[in-house]
mmCIF file of C-alpha atoms in Angstrom:
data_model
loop_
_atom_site.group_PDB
_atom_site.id
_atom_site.type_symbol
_atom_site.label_atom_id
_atom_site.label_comp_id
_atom_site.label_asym_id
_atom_site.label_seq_id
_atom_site.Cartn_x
_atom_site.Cartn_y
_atom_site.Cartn_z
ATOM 1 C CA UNK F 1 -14.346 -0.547 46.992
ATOM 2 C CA UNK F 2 -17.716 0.875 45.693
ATOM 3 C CA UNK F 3 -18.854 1.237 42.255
ATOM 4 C CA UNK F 4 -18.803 4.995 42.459
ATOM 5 C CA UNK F 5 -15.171 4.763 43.740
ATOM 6 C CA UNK F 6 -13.799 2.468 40.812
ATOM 7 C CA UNK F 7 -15.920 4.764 38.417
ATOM 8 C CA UNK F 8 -13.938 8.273 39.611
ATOM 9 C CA UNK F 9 -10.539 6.207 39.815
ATOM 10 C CA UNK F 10 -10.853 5.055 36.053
ATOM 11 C CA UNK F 11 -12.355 8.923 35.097
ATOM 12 C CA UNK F 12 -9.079 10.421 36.773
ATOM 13 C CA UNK F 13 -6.855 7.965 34.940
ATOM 14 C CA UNK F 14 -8.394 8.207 31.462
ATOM 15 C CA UNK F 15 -8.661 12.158 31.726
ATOM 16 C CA UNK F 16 -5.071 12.245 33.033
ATOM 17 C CA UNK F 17 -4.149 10.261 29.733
ATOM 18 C CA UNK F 18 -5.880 12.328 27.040
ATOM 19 C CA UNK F 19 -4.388 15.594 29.537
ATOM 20 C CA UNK F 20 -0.678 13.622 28.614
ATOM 21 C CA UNK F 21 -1.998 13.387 25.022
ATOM 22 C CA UNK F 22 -2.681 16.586 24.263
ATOM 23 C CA UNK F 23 0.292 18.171 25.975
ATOM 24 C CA UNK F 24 2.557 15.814 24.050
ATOM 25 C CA UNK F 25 1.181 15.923 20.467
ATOM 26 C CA UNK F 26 2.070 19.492 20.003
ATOM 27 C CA UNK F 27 5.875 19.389 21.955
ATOM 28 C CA UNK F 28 6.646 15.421 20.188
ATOM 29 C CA UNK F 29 4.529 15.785 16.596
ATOM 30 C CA UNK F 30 6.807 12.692 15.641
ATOM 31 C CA UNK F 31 5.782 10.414 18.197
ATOM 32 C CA UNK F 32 2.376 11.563 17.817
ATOM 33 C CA UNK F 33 2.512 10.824 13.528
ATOM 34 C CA UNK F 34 4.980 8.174 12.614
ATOM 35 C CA UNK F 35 5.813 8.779 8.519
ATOM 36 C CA UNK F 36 8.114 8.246 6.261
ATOM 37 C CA UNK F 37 9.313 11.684 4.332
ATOM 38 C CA UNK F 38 9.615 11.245 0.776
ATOM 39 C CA UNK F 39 13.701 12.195 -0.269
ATOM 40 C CA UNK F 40 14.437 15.056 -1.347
ATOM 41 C CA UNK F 41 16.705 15.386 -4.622
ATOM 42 C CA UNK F 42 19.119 18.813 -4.249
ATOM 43 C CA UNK F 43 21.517 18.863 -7.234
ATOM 44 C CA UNK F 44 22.268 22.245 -7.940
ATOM 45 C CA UNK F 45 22.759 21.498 -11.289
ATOM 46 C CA UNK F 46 18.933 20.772 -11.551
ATOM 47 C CA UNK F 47 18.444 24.380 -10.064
ATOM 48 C CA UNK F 48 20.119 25.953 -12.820
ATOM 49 C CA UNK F 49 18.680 23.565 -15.686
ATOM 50 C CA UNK F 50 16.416 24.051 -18.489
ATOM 51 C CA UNK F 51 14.210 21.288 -19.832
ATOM 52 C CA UNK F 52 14.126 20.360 -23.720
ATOM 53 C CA UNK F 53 11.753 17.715 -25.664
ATOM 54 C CA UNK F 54 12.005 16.495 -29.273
ATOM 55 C CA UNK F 55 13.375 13.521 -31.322
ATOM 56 C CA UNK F 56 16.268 12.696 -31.787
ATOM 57 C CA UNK F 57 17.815 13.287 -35.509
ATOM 58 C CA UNK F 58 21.365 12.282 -34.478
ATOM 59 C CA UNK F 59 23.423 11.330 -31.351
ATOM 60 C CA UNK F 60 26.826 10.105 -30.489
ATOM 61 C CA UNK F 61 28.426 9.334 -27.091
ATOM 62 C CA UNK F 62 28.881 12.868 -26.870
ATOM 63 C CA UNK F 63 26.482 15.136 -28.464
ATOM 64 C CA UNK F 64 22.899 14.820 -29.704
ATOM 65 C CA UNK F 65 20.893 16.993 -32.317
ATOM 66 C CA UNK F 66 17.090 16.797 -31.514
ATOM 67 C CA UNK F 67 14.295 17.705 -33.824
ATOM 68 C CA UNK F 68 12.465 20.643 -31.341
ATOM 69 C CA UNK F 69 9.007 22.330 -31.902
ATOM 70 C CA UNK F 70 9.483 26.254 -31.516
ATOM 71 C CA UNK F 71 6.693 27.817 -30.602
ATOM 72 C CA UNK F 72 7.532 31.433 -32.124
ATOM 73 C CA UNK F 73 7.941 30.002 -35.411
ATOM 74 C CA UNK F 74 5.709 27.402 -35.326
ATOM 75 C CA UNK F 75 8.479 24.947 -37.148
ATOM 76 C CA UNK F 76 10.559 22.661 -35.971
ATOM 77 C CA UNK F 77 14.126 23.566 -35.398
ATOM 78 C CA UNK F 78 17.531 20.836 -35.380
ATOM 79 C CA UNK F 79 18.772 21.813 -32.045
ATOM 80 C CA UNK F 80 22.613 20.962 -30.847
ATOM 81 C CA UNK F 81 23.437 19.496 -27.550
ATOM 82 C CA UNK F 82 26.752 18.332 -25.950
ATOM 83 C CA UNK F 83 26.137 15.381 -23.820
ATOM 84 C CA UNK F 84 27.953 15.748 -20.602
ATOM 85 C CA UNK F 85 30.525 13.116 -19.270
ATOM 86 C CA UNK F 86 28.634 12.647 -16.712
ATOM 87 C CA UNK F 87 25.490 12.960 -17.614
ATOM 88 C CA UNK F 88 22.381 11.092 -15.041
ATOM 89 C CA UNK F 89 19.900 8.529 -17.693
ATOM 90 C CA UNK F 90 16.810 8.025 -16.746
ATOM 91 C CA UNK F 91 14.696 4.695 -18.372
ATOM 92 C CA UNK F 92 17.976 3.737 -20.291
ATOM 93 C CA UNK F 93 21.396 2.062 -19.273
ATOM 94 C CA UNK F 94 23.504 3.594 -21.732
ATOM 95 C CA UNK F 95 23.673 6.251 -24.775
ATOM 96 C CA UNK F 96 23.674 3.725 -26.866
ATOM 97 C CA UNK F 97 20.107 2.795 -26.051
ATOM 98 C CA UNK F 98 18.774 5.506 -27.808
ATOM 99 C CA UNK F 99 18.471 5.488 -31.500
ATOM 100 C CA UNK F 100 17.695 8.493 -34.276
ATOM 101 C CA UNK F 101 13.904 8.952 -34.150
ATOM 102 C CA UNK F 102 13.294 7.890 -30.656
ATOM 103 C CA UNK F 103 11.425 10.645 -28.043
ATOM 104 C CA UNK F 104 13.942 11.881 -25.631
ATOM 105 C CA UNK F 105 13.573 14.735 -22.430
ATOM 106 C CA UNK F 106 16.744 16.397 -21.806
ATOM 107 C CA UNK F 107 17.727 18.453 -19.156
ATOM 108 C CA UNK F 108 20.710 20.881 -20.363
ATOM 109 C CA UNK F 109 22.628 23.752 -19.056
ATOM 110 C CA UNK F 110 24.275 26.273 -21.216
ATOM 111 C CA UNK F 111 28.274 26.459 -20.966
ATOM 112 C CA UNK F 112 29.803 28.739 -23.222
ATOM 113 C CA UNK F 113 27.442 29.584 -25.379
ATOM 114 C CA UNK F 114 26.753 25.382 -25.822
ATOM 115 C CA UNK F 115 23.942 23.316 -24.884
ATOM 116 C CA UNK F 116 25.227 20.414 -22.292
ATOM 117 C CA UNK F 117 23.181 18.149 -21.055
ATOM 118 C CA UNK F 118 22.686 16.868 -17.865
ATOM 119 C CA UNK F 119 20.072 14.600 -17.356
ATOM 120 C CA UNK F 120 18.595 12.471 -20.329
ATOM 121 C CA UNK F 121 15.514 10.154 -20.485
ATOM 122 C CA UNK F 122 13.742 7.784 -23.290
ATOM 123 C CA UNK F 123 10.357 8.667 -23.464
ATOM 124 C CA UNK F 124 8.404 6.101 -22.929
ATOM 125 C CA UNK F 125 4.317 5.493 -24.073
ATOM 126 C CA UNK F 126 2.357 4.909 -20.795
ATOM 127 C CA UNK F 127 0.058 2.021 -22.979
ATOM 128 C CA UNK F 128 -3.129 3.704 -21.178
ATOM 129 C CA UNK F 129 -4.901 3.705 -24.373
ATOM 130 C CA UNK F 130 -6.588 0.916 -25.749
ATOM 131 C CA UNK F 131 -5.076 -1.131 -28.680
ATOM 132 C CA UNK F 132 -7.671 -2.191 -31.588
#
């Protein structure tokens, strides 16, 4: 076989390939890019949520008064919460973990004229800063 032979066979073969390549990538875009898809979190309950900060001035196994910063009257305000039965903790393992004082985020809905929340999480100082 001559040089110029073997040189068209391997041009037909490798421009057949990048033809197959290009055809594919757009009808198989998962073959083409193999990765891993984050989950995604649907809780309705989440949808219909409102988010709350502050510290906490009193709590129980079922409700929880936090200390809250209102921006229209530039004060802070005691704020009531019911703490739902099932409520999700984040950076905790039980109520009991957190303690009057502490830095909480709450996620609450409102039931009835009541404040119940949902999801509940210890805030917790990222230690970026340098210590002296």
């Amino acid at each position: 076989m001559s040089k110029q032979r073997v040189f068209h066979s391997l041009h037909f073969i490798m421009t057949a390939g990048i033809l197959v390549l290009a055809v594919s990538f757009p009808v198989f875009p998962n073959i083409a890019v193999a990765q891993e898809e984050a989950p995604v979190i649907e809780d309705e309950i989440y949808e219909e949520a409102d988010y709350a900060y502050g510290t906490v001035s009193s709590i129980s196994p079922t409700s929880l008064v936090l200390s809250e910063y209102d921006i229209d009257s530039d004060q802070f305000l005691e704020v009531s919460y019911q703490i739902a039965p099932d409520v999700e903790l984040f950076n905790i393992e039980s109520i009991a973990d957190i303690k009057n004082g502490d830095e909480v985020d709450v996620d609450f809905i409102t039931e009835n004229d009541q404040k119940v929340v949902v999801g509940l999480s210890l805030y917790e100082e990222t230690g970026t800063e340098e210590e002296v």
